Short mmCIF file of C-alpha atoms in Angstrom, two decimals:
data_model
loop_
_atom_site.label_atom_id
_atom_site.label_comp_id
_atom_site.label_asym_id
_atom_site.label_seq_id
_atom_site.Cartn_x
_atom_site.Cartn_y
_atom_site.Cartn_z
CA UNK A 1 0.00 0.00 0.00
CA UNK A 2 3.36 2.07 0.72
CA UNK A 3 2.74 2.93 -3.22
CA UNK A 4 -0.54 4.41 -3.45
CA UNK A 5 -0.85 8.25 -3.25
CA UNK A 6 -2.31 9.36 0.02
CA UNK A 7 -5.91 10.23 -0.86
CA UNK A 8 -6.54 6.85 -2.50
CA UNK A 9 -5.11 5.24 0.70
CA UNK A 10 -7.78 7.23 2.63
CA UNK A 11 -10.43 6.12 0.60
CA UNK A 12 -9.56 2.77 0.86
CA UNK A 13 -9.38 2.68 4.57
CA UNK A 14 -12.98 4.55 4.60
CA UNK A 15 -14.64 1.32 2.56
CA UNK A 16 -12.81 -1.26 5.04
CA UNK A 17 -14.13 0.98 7.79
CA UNK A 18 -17.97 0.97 5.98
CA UNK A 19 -17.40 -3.07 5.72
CA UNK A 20 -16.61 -3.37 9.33
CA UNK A 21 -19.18 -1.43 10.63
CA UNK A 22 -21.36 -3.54 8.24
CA UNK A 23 -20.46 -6.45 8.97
CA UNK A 24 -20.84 -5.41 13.15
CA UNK A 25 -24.62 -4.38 11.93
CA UNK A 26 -25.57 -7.53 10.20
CA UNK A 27 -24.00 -9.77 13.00
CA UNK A 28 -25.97 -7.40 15.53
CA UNK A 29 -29.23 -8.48 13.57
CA UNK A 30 -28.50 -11.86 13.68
CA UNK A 31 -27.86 -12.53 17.17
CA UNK A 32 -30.97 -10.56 18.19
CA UNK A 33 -33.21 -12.56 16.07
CA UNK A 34 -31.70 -15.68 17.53
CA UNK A 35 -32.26 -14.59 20.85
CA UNK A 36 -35.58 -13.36 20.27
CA UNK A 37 -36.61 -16.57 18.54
CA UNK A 38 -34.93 -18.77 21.76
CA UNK A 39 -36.69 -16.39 23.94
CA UNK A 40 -40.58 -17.17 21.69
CA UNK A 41 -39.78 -20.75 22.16
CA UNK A 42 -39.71 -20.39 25.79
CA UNK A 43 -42.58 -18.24 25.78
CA UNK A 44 -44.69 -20.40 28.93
CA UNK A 45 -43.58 -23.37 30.71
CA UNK A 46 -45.11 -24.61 33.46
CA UNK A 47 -42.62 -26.15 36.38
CA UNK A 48 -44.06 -29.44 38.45
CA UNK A 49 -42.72 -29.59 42.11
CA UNK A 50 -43.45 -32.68 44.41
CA UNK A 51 -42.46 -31.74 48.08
CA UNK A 52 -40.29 -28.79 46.86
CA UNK A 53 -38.48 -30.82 44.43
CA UNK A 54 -38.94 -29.90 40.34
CA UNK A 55 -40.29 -33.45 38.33
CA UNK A 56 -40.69 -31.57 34.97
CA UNK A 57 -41.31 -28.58 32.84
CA UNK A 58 -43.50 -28.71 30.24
CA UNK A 59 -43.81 -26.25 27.62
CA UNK A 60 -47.23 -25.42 26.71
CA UNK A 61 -46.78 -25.12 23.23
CA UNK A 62 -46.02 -28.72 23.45
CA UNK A 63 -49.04 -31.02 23.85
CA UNK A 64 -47.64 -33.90 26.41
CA UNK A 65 -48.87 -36.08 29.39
CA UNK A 66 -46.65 -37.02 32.93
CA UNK A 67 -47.61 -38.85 35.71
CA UNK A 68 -46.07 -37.65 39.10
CA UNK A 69 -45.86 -39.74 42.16
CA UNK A 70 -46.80 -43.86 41.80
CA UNK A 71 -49.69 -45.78 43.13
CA UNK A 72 -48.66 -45.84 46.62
CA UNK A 73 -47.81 -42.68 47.53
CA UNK A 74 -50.70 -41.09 45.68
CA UNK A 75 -50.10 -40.04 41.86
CA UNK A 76 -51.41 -37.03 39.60
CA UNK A 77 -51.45 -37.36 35.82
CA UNK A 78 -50.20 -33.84 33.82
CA UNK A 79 -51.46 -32.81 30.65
CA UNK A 80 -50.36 -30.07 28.63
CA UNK A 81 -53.32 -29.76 26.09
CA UNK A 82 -54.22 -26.72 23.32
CA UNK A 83 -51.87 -24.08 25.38
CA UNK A 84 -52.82 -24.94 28.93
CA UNK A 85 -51.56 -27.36 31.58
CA UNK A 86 -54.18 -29.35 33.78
CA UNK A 87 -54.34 -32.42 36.07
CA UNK A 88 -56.08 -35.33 34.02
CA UNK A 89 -56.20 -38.08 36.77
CA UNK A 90 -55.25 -37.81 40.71
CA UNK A 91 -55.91 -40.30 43.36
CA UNK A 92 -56.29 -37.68 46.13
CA UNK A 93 -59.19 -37.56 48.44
CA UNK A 94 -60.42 -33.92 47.66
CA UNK A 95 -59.64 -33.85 43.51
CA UNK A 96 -59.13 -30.20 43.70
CA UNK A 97 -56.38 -30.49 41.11
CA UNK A 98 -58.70 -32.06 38.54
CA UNK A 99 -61.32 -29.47 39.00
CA UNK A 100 -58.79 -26.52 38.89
CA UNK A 101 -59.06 -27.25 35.23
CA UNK A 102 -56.76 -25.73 32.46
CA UNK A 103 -53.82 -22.63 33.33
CA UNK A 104 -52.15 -20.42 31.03
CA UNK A 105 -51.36 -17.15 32.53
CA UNK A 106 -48.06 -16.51 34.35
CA UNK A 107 -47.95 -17.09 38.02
CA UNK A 108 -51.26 -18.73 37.74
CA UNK A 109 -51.08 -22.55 40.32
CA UNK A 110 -52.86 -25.91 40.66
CA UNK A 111 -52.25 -27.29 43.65
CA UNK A 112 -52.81 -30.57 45.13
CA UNK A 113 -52.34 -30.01 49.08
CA UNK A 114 -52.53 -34.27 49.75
CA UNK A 115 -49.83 -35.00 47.08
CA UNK A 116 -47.40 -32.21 48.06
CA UNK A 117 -47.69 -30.89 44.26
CA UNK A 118 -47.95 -27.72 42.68
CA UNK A 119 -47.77 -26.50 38.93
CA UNK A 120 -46.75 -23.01 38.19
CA UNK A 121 -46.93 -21.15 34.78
CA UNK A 122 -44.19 -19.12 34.03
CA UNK A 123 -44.38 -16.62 31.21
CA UNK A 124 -41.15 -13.89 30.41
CA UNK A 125 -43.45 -12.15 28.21
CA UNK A 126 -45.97 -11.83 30.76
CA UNK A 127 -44.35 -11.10 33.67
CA UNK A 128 -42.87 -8.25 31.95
CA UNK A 129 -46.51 -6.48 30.82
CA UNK A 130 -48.02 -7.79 33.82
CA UNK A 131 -50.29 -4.69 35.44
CA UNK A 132 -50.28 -6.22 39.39
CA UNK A 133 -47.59 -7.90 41.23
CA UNK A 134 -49.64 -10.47 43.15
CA UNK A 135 -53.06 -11.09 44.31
CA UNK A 136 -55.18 -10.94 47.99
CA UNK A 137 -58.27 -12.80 48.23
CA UNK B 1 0.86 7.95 21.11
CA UNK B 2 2.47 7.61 24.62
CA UNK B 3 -0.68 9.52 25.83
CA UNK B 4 -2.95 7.67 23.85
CA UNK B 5 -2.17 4.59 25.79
CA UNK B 6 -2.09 6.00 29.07
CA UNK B 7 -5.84 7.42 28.22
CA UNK B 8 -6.69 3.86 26.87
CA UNK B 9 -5.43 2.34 30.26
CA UNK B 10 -6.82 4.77 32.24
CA UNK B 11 -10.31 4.64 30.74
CA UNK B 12 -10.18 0.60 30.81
CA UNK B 13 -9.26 0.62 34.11
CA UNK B 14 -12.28 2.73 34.82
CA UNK B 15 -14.27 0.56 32.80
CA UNK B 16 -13.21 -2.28 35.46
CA UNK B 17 -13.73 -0.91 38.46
CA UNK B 18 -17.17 0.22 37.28
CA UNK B 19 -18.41 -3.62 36.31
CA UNK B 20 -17.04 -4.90 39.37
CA UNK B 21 -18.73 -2.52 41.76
CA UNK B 22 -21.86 -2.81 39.26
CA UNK B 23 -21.81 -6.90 39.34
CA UNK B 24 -21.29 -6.73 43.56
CA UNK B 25 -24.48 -4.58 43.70
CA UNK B 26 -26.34 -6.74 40.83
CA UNK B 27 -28.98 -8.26 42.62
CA UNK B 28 -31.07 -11.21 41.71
CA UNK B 29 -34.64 -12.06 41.89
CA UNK B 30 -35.04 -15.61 44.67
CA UNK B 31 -38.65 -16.99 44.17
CA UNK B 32 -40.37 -20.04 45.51
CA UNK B 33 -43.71 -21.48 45.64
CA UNK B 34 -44.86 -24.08 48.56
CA UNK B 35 -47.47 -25.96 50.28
CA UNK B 36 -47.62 -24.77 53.75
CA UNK B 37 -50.61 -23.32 56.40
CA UNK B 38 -53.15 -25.76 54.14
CA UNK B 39 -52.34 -23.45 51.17
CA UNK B 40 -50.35 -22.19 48.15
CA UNK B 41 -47.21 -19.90 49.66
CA UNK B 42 -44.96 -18.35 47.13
CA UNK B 43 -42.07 -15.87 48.45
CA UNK B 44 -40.22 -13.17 46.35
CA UNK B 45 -37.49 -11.53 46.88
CA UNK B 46 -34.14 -9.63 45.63
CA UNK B 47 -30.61 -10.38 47.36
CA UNK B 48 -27.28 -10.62 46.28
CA UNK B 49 -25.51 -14.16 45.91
CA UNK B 50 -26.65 -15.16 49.53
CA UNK B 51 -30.23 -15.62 48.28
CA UNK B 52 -30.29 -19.40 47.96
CA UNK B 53 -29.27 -19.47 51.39
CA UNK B 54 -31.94 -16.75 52.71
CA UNK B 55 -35.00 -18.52 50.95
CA UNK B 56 -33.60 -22.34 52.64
CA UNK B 57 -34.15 -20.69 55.85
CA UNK B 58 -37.54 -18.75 54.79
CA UNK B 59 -38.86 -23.00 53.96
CA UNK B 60 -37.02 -24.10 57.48
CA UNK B 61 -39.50 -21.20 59.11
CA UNK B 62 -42.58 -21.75 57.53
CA UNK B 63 -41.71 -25.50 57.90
CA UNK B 64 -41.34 -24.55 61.75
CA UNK B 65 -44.74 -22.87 62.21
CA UNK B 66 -46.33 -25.53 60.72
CA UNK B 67 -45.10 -27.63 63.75
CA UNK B 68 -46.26 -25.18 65.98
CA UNK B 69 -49.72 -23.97 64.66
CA UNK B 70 -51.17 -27.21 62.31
CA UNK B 71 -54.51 -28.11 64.01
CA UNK B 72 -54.50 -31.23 62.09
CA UNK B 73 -50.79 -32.91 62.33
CA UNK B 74 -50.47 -35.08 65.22
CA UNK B 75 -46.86 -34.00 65.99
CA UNK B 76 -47.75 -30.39 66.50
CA UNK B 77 -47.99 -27.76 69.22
CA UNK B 78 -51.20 -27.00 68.91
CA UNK B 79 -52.39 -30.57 68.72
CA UNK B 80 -50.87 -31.16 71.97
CA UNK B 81 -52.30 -28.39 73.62
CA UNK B 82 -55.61 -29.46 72.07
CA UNK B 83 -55.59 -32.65 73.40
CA UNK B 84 -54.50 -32.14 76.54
CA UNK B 85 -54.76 -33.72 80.08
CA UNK B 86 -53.71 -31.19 82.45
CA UNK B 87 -55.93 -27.88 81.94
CA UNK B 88 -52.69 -25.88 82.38
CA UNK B 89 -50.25 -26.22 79.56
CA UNK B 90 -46.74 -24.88 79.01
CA UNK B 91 -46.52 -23.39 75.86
CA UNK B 92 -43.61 -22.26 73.25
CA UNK B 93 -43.95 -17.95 72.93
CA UNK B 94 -45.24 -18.10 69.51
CA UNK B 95 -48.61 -20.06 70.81
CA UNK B 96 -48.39 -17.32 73.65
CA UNK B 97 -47.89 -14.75 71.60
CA UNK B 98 -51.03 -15.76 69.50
CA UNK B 99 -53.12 -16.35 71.89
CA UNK B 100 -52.49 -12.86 73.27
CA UNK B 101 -53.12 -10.93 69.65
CA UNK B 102 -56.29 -13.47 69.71
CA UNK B 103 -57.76 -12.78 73.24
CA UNK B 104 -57.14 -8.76 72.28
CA UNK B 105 -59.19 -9.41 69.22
CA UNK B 106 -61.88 -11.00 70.88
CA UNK B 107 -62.45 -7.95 73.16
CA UNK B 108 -62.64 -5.50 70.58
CA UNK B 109 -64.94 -7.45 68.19
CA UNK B 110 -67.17 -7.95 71.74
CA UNK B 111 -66.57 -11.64 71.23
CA UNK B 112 -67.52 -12.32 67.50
CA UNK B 113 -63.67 -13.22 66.59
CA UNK B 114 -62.61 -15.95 68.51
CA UNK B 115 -59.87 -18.52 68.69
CA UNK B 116 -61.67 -21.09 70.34
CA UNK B 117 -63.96 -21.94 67.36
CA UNK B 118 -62.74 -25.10 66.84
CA UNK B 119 -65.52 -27.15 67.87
CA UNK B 120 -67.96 -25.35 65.38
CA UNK B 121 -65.86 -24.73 62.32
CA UNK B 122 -65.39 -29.38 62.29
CA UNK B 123 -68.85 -29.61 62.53
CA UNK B 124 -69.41 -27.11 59.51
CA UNK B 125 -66.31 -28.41 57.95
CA UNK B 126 -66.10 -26.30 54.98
CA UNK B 127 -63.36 -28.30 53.81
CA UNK B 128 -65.17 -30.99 52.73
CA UNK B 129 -65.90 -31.93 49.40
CA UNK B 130 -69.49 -32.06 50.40
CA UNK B 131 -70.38 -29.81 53.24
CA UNK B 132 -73.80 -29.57 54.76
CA UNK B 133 -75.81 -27.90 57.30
CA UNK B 134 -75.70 -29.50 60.48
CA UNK B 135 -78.51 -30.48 62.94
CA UNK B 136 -80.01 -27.71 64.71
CA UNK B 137 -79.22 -29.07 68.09
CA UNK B 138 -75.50 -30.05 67.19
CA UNK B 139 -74.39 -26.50 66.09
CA UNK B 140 -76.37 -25.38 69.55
CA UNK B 141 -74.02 -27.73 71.26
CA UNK B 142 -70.72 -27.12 69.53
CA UNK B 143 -71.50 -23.51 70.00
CA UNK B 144 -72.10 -23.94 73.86
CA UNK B 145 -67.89 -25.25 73.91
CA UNK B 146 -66.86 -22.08 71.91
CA UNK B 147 -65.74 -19.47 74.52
CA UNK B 148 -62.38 -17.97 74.31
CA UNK B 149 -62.83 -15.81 77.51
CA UNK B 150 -62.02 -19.29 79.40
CA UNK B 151 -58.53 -19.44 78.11
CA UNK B 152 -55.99 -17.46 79.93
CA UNK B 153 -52.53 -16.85 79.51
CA UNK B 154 -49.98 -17.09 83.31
CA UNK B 155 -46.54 -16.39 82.13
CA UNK B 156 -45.18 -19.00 79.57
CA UNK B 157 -48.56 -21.12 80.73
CA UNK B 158 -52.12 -21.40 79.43
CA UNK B 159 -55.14 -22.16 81.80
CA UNK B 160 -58.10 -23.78 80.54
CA UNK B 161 -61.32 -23.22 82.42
CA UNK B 162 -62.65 -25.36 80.79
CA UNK B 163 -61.54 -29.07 79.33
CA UNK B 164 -63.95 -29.11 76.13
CA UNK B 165 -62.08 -25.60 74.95
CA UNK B 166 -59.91 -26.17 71.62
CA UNK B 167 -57.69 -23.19 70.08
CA UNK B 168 -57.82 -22.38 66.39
CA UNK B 169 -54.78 -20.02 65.43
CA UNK B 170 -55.57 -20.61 61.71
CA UNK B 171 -56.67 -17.02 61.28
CA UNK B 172 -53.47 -15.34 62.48
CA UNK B 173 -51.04 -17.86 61.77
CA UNK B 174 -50.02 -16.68 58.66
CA UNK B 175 -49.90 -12.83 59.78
CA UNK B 176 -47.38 -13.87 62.22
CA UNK B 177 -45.68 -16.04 59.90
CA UNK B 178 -45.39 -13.38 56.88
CA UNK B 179 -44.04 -10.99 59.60
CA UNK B 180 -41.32 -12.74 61.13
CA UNK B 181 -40.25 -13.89 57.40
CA UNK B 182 -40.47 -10.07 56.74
CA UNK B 183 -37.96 -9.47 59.74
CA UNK B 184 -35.57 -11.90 58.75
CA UNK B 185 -35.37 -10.84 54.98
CA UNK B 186 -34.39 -7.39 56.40
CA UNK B 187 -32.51 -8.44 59.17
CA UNK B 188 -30.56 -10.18 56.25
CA UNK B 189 -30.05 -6.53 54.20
CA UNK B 190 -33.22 -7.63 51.70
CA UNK B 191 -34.64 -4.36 50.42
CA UNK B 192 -37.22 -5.74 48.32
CA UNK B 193 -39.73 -8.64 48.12
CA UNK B 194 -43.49 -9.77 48.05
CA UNK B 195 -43.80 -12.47 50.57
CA UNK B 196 -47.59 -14.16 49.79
CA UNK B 197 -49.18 -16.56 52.15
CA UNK B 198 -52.23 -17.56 50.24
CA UNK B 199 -53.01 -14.43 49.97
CA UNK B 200 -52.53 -12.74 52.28
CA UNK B 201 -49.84 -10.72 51.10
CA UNK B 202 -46.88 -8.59 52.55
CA UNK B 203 -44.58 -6.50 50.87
CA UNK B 204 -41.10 -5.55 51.74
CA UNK B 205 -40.14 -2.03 50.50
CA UNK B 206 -40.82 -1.48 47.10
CA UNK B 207 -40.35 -2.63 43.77
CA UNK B 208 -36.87 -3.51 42.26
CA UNK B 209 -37.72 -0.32 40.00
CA UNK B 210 -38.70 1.91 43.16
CA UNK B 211 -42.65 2.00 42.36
CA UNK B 212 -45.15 1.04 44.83
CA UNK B 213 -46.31 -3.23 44.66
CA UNK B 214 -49.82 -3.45 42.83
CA UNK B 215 -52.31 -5.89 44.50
CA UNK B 216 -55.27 -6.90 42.79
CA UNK B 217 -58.06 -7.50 45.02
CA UNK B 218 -59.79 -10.63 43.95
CA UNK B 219 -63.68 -9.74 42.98
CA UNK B 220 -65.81 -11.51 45.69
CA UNK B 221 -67.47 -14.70 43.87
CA UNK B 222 -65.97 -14.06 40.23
CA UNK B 223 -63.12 -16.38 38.77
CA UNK B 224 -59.15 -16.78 40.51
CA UNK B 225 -57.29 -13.65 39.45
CA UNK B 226 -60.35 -10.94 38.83
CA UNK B 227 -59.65 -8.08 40.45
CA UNK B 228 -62.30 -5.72 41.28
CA UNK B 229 -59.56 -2.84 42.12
CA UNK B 230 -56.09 -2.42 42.76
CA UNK B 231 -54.19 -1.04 45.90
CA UNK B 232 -50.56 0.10 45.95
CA UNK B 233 -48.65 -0.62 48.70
CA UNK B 234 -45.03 -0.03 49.84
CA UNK B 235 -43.70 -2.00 52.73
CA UNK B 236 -47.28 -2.41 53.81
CA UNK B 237 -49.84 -5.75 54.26
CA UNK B 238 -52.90 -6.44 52.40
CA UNK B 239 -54.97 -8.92 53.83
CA UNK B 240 -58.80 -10.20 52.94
CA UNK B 241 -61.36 -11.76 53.92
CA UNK B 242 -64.11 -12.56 52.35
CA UNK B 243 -67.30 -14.64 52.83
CA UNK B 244 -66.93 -16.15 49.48
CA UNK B 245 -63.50 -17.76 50.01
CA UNK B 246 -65.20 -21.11 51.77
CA UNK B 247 -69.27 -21.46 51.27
CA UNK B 248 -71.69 -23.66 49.79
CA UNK B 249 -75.20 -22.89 48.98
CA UNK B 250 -78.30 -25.10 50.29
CA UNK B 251 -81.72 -24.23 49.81
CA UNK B 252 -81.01 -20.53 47.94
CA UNK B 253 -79.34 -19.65 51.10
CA UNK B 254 -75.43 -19.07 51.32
CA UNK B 255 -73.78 -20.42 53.77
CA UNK B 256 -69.95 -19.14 54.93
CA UNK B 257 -67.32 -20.01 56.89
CA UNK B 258 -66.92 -17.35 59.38
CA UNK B 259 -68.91 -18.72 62.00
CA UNK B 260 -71.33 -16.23 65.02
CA UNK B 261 -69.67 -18.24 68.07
CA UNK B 262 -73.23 -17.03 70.16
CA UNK B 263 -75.09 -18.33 67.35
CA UNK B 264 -73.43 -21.04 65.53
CA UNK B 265 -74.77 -20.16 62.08
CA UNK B 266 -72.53 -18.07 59.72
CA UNK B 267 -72.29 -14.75 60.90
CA UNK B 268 -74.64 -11.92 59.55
CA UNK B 269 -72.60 -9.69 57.49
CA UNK B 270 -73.34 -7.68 54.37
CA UNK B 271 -69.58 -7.18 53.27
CA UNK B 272 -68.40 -9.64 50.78
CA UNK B 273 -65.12 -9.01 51.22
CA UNK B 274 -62.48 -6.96 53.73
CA UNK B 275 -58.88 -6.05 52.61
CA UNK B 276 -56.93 -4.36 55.36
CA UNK B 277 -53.94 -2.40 54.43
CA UNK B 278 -51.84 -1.99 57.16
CA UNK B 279 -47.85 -2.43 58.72
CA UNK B 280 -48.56 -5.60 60.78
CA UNK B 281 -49.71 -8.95 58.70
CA UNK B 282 -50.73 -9.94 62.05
CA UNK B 283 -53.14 -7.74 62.37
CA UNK B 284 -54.47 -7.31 59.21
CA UNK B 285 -55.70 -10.88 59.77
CA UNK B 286 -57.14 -10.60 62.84
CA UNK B 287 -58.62 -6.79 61.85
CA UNK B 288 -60.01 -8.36 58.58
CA UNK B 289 -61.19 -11.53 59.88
CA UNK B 290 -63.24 -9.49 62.92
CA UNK B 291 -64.59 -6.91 60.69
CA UNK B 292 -66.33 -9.80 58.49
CA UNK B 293 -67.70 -11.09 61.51
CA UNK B 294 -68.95 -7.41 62.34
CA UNK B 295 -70.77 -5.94 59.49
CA UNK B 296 -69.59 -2.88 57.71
CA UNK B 297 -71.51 -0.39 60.34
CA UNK B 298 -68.92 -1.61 63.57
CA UNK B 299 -66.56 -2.83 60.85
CA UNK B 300 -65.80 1.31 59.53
CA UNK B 301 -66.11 2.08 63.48
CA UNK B 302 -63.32 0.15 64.61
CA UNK B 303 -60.90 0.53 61.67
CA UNK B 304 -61.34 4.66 62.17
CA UNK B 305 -60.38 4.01 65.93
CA UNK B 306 -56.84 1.70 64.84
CA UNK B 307 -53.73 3.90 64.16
CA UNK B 308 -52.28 3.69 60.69
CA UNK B 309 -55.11 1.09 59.31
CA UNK B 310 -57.26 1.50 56.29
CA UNK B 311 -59.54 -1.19 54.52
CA UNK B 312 -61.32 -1.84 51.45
CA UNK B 313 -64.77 -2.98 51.95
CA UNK B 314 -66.94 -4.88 48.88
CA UNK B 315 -70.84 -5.15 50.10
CA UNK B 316 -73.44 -7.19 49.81
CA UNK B 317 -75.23 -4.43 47.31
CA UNK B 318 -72.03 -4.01 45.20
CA UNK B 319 -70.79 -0.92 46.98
CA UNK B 320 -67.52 -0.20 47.60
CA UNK B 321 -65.91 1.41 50.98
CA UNK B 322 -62.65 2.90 51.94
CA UNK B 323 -62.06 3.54 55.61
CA UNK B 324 -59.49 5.17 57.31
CA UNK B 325 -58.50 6.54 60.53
CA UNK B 326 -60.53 9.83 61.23
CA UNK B 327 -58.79 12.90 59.76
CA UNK B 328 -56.51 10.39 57.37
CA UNK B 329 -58.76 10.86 54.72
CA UNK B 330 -62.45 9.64 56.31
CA UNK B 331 -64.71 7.23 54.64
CA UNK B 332 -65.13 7.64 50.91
CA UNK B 333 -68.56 5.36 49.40
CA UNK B 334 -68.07 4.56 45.78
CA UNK B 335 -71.24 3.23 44.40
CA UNK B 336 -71.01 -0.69 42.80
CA UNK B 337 -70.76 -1.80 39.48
CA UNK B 338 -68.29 -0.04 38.66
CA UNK B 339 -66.55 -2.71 35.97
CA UNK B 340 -63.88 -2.43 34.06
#
């Protein structure tokens, strides 16, 4: 480059420069598409805790079924159906689970006091438009 | 060039120091829900890396008043002190220390709040999956064991008058729990969290972002999550009560589970639903859970006569009522109906 007259070198080291800062955009548009698709895909999971201890997470936009707990100890089928998570089947005395029916909404919780088991919905998206922080009744 | 460097260093170093101080501060949001006091529990809040370690002993607590307070568990306190031989009983200083807030709750509501309702609330039994009205003569009978001015409280001791007397501390327990969890958050340099015991809900500070917390009060007989308003709170309590948490209907008439100890029957109210705002979780659920019991006349009378309590009151009719302490703002009636 030692032989090119000054101006030209200028110029030249303008377009790398315009390439860079090109290449720094297009990378920039990438990884935030990435992220935001990653992000979509995690959208709303519900989390499934026995006794304080996490069996599964289910993603909603998944349709699936898990059974928690066995026979003896007492056993609660989960069903992720059409966007919602639900208790199909429980063995508990009270079957509040069952007739919680379907949740959706982040922070929303079916509980089933016998079995020691409670499903929470998460949602990112949700939490972040939400318009209360929690609930008194 | 030689400056250039020196800038570079200089401004890097800068740089550094900032991030580290910045990811020292950087504080994390610890949540957990949990089955404890019969109901859903979640806790919230922010802390540095020792959070894991704050919310393990936040479950040891809660785990520790269950022991105490469960009217059900065998192994408890409470059981124990239910099922008694001797008719004086030695007793840890939280029981005491309930059973005082209790017996100073039962004067003010003239008796209609009262921990020794035991008796009548397992012959309604709510709970059940198919509750029922009892037989005329049984609720007159369970009703003639309810009486907490036989319980009395000598030192670290509690004398029964009587040996049929059984304590209920299921509607302070969790006040007293969300309090002391509040006191060891902060004890522990927490700033900012939403601890919720089924409800009944206590806030420490504010926000992360410095706003007040929003709570949604739940619409009295409408679905899980309708709020009929919202209240903001900062380092305050909201607790409710409401007649339609626990009820069945028999006959067109509703029946509720806040029990007239003189009567036996549901009490006679025409609020739907009581949320008390106030510093004390404590007391919120003994203020709310007497003013249900009251009626919305002696309900407004004794809220104006607490320091530094207000409530939202849902009637019967639809209307809506905030009370506060006289010269804090009065009593403002907003007409029902008023749906989003």
């Amino acid at each position: 480059m030692a032989g090119l007259p000054i101006r030209q070198e200028v110029k030249m080291n303008k377009r790398r420069n315009m390439v860079i800062l090109m290449c720094i955009i297009l990378a920039g548009i990438v990884c935030g598409t990435l992220a935001r698709l990653s992000s979509e895909r995690e959208g709303t999971w519900a989390v499934v805790e026995v006794d304080g201890n996490e069996q599964a997470r289910l993603y909603l936009d998944q349709d699936t079924e898990i059974r928690v707990g066995d026979e003896k100890q007492g056993y609660n089928v989960v069903r992720v159906r059409d966007g919602k998570v639900f208790v199909s089947e429980a063995d508990c005395p009270d079957q509040i689970c069952v007739r919680e029916g379907g949740k959706s909404k982040n922070n929303e919780v079916i509980a089933c006091l016998p079995h020691k088991m409670i499903i929470t919905v998460h949602s990112e998206a949700e939490e972040a438009g939400q318009k209360t922080d929690a609930y008194t009744w | 060039m030689r400056i250039h460097v020196r800038k570079y260093a200089a401004l890097f170093t800068l740089a550094l120091l900032l991030s580290g101080c910045a990811g020292r501060t950087e504080l994390q949001k610890y949540e957990k829900q949990m089955l404890y006091f019969d109901t859903v529990i979640s806790i919230s809040f922010y802390a540095g890396e020792n959070g894991d370690r704050l919310m393990e002993h936040c479950v040891q607590m809660c785990s520790g008043y269950e022991k105490i307070f469960s009217r059900t568990d065998g192994a408890s306190e409470l059981y124990a002190v239910n099922h008694r031989t001797e008719q004086k009983v030695k007793v840890s200083p939280e029981i005491a220390e309930l059973v005082t807030a209790g017996l100073e709750y039962y004067e003010k509501s003239a008796g209609r709040f009262d921990i020794t309702v035991a008796p009548l609330s397992d012959l309604w039994d709510f709970k059940s999956e198919t509750p029922s009205v009892p037989a005329d003569e049984e609720v007159k009978e369970a009703a003639a064991a309810v009486d907490a001015s036989k319980v009395h409280l000598e030192g670290d001791r509690l004398v029964f008058d009587s040996e049929q007397t059984m304590l209920d501390l299921g509607a302070l327990a969790k006040g007293y729990a969300a309090d002391r969890l509040k006191e060891y958050l902060e004890s522990e340099g927490v700033r900012s969290g939403l601890i919720d015991l089924g409800g009944n809900i206590l806030t420490i500070g504010t926000r992360p972002d410095g706003e007040k917390w929003r709570i949604g009060i739940q619409k009295p007989f409408a679905g899980r999550g309708e709020t009929a308003e919202v209240v903001e709170i900062a380092d305050q309590t909201v607790v409710s009560s409401g007649t339609y948490e626990r009820y069945f209907e028999k006959d067109g008439k509703l029946y509720h589970h806040i029990l007239d100890p003189d009567t036996g029957y549901p009490a006679d109210t025409d609020i739907q639903s009581i949320s008390v705002i106030c510093d004390s979780s404590l007391m919120g659920d003994a203020v709310s859970t007497t003013c249900l019991a009251l009626g919305s006349q002696k309900a407004e009378e004794l809220i104006r006569g607490l320091e530094g309590v207000r409530a939202v009151m849902i009637l019967e009719d639809g209307e809506t009522i905030h009370v506060e302490k006289d010269g804090d703002g009065g009593t403002a009636h907003t007409a029902g109906s008023e749906d989003e």
